[in-house]
Coordinates of C-alpha atoms in Angstrom, one line a residue:
M1 CA 18.5 1.4 18.6
E2 CA 15.6 3.2 20.4
I3 CA 12.6 1.6 21.9
R4 CA 9.6 4.0 22.3
I5 CA 5.8 4.2 22.4
G6 CA 4.4 3.7 18.9
S7 CA 1.0 4.0 17.1
F8 CA -1.1 1.6 15.1
D9 CA -0.7 3.7 12.0
E10 CA 3.1 3.5 12.0
I11 CA 3.3 -0.2 12.6
L12 CA 0.9 -1.2 9.8
V13 CA 3.7 -1.4 7.1
L14 CA 6.1 -3.1 9.5
H15 CA 3.4 -5.7 10.4
N16 CA 2.8 -6.5 6.8
D17 CA 6.6 -7.0 6.3
I18 CA 6.7 -9.7 8.9
T19 CA 5.9 -12.8 6.9
E20 CA 4.6 -14.9 9.7
L21 CA 1.8 -12.5 10.4
S22 CA -1.4 -12.2 8.4
P23 CA -1.3 -9.1 6.2
L24 CA -3.6 -6.2 7.0
T25 CA -5.1 -3.4 4.9
D26 CA -5.8 -1.0 7.8
T27 CA -5.5 -0.6 11.6
D28 CA -9.0 -1.9 12.3
F29 CA -7.6 -5.3 13.3
F30 CA -5.7 -3.7 16.2
T31 CA -8.5 -1.3 17.3
E32 CA -11.2 -4.0 17.2
R33 CA -9.1 -6.4 19.4
I34 CA -8.0 -3.7 21.8
G35 CA -11.4 -2.0 22.1
D36 CA -11.4 0.3 25.1
K37 CA -8.7 -1.6 27.0
N38 CA -5.6 0.2 28.2
F39 CA -2.7 -1.0 25.9
L40 CA 1.0 -0.6 25.4
L41 CA 2.5 -0.5 21.9
L42 CA 6.3 -0.4 21.9
V43 CA 8.3 0.0 18.6
A44 CA 12.0 -0.6 18.0
E45 CA 13.6 1.9 15.7
N46 CA 17.0 1.7 14.1
K47 CA 18.3 4.8 12.4
S48 CA 14.7 6.1 11.9
V49 CA 13.5 2.7 10.5
L50 CA 11.0 0.7 12.4
V51 CA 12.3 -2.8 12.9
G52 CA 10.1 -4.4 15.5
Y53 CA 7.0 -3.9 17.7
K54 CA 5.4 -5.4 20.7
L55 CA 1.7 -4.9 21.5
G56 CA -0.3 -5.9 24.5
Y57 CA -3.2 -4.8 26.8
W58 CA -4.4 -5.0 30.3
I59 CA -6.6 -7.9 31.2
D60 CA -7.2 -6.5 34.7
E61 CA -5.3 -4.2 37.1
Q62 CA -2.6 -6.8 37.8
C63 CA -2.3 -8.8 34.6
F64 CA -1.0 -7.7 31.2
Y65 CA -1.5 -9.7 28.1
S66 CA 1.3 -9.5 25.6
W67 CA -0.7 -10.1 22.4
L68 CA 1.2 -9.4 19.2
G69 CA 4.6 -8.4 17.8
G70 CA 7.4 -9.2 15.6
V71 CA 10.8 -8.2 14.1
H72 CA 11.4 -7.4 10.5
P73 CA 13.1 -10.4 8.8
N74 CA 16.2 -8.3 7.9
Y75 CA 16.8 -7.4 11.6
R76 CA 16.4 -10.7 13.3
K77 CA 19.0 -12.4 15.5
K78 CA 20.1 -9.0 16.9
G79 CA 18.3 -9.2 20.2
I80 CA 15.5 -6.8 19.2
A81 CA 12.7 -9.1 20.3
K82 CA 14.4 -9.6 23.7
K83 CA 14.8 -5.8 24.1
L84 CA 11.2 -5.2 23.3
L85 CA 10.1 -7.9 25.7
L86 CA 12.2 -6.6 28.6
E87 CA 11.0 -3.0 28.0
Q88 CA 7.4 -4.2 28.0
E89 CA 8.0 -6.0 31.3
R90 CA 9.7 -2.9 32.8
H91 CA 7.0 -0.6 31.7
V92 CA 4.0 -2.7 32.9
S93 CA 5.7 -3.6 36.1
E94 CA 6.1 0.1 36.8
M95 CA 2.4 0.5 36.2
G96 CA 1.5 -2.1 38.8
A97 CA 1.3 -5.4 36.8
K98 CA 2.0 -8.5 38.8
E99 CA 2.1 -10.8 35.8
I100 CA 2.3 -11.0 32.1
S101 CA 0.7 -13.7 30.0
V102 CA 1.5 -14.7 26.5
K103 CA 0.4 -17.3 23.9
S104 CA 2.6 -18.7 21.2
M105 CA 2.8 -21.8 18.9
N106 CA 5.3 -24.5 18.2
K107 CA 5.9 -23.0 14.7
Y108 CA 7.4 -19.9 16.4
K109 CA 10.5 -21.7 17.9
A110 CA 12.5 -18.5 18.4
M111 CA 9.7 -16.9 20.4
L112 CA 9.3 -20.1 22.5
L113 CA 13.0 -20.1 23.3
L114 CA 12.9 -16.4 24.2
L115 CA 10.0 -16.8 26.6
I116 CA 11.6 -19.8 28.3
T117 CA 15.0 -18.2 28.7
Q118 CA 13.2 -15.1 30.2
N119 CA 11.6 -17.2 32.9
Y120 CA 8.1 -17.4 31.4
A121 CA 6.4 -20.6 32.7
I122 CA 4.2 -22.8 30.5
T123 CA 0.8 -22.8 32.1
G124 CA -1.3 -24.5 29.6
V125 CA -2.3 -25.4 26.0
Q126 CA -5.2 -23.9 24.2
R127 CA -6.5 -26.5 21.6
N128 CA -7.5 -25.3 18.2
V129 CA -9.5 -27.2 15.6
K130 CA -7.1 -26.0 12.9
G131 CA -4.2 -27.7 14.6
D132 CA -2.6 -24.4 15.6
D133 CA -2.5 -25.2 19.3
K134 CA -1.4 -22.2 21.4
I135 CA 1.0 -22.6 24.3
L136 CA 0.1 -20.4 27.3
F137 CA 2.9 -18.7 29.2
T138 CA 2.9 -16.6 32.4
K139 CA 5.6 -14.7 34.1
T140 CA 5.4 -13.2 37.6
L141 CA 6.9 -9.8 37.7
N142 CA 9.2 -8.6 40.5
Q143 CA 7.9 -5.4 42.1

């Protein structure tokens, strides 16, 4: 498996195959959220098939926000999410990030476990009127 830099166009189909994520008709969702921020989009590819992605952007010079990602249901429980997470950490650390922040929800148990086992600390809860409270995580990166 290879992890490499990807593009919004190539992850659109993969994004729509990840059932937990809201389907998209085009890449505007990504470009509107990212705007003019510097971002990093990593994709995991297995035998020329995209199987996962991890997308985030810089909040400021020292903090990177890991925003969105997922692994295709047929490729789960193979360590792909962990490989993407570790590659994201390595990449942004080399670019000067001191910390990474992430939000997740109770309904994404596998993601919560991954973050906790990779030394992300719970730093808060963001309340939502829909009942989809987000758990805030932060990890200090070793330079």
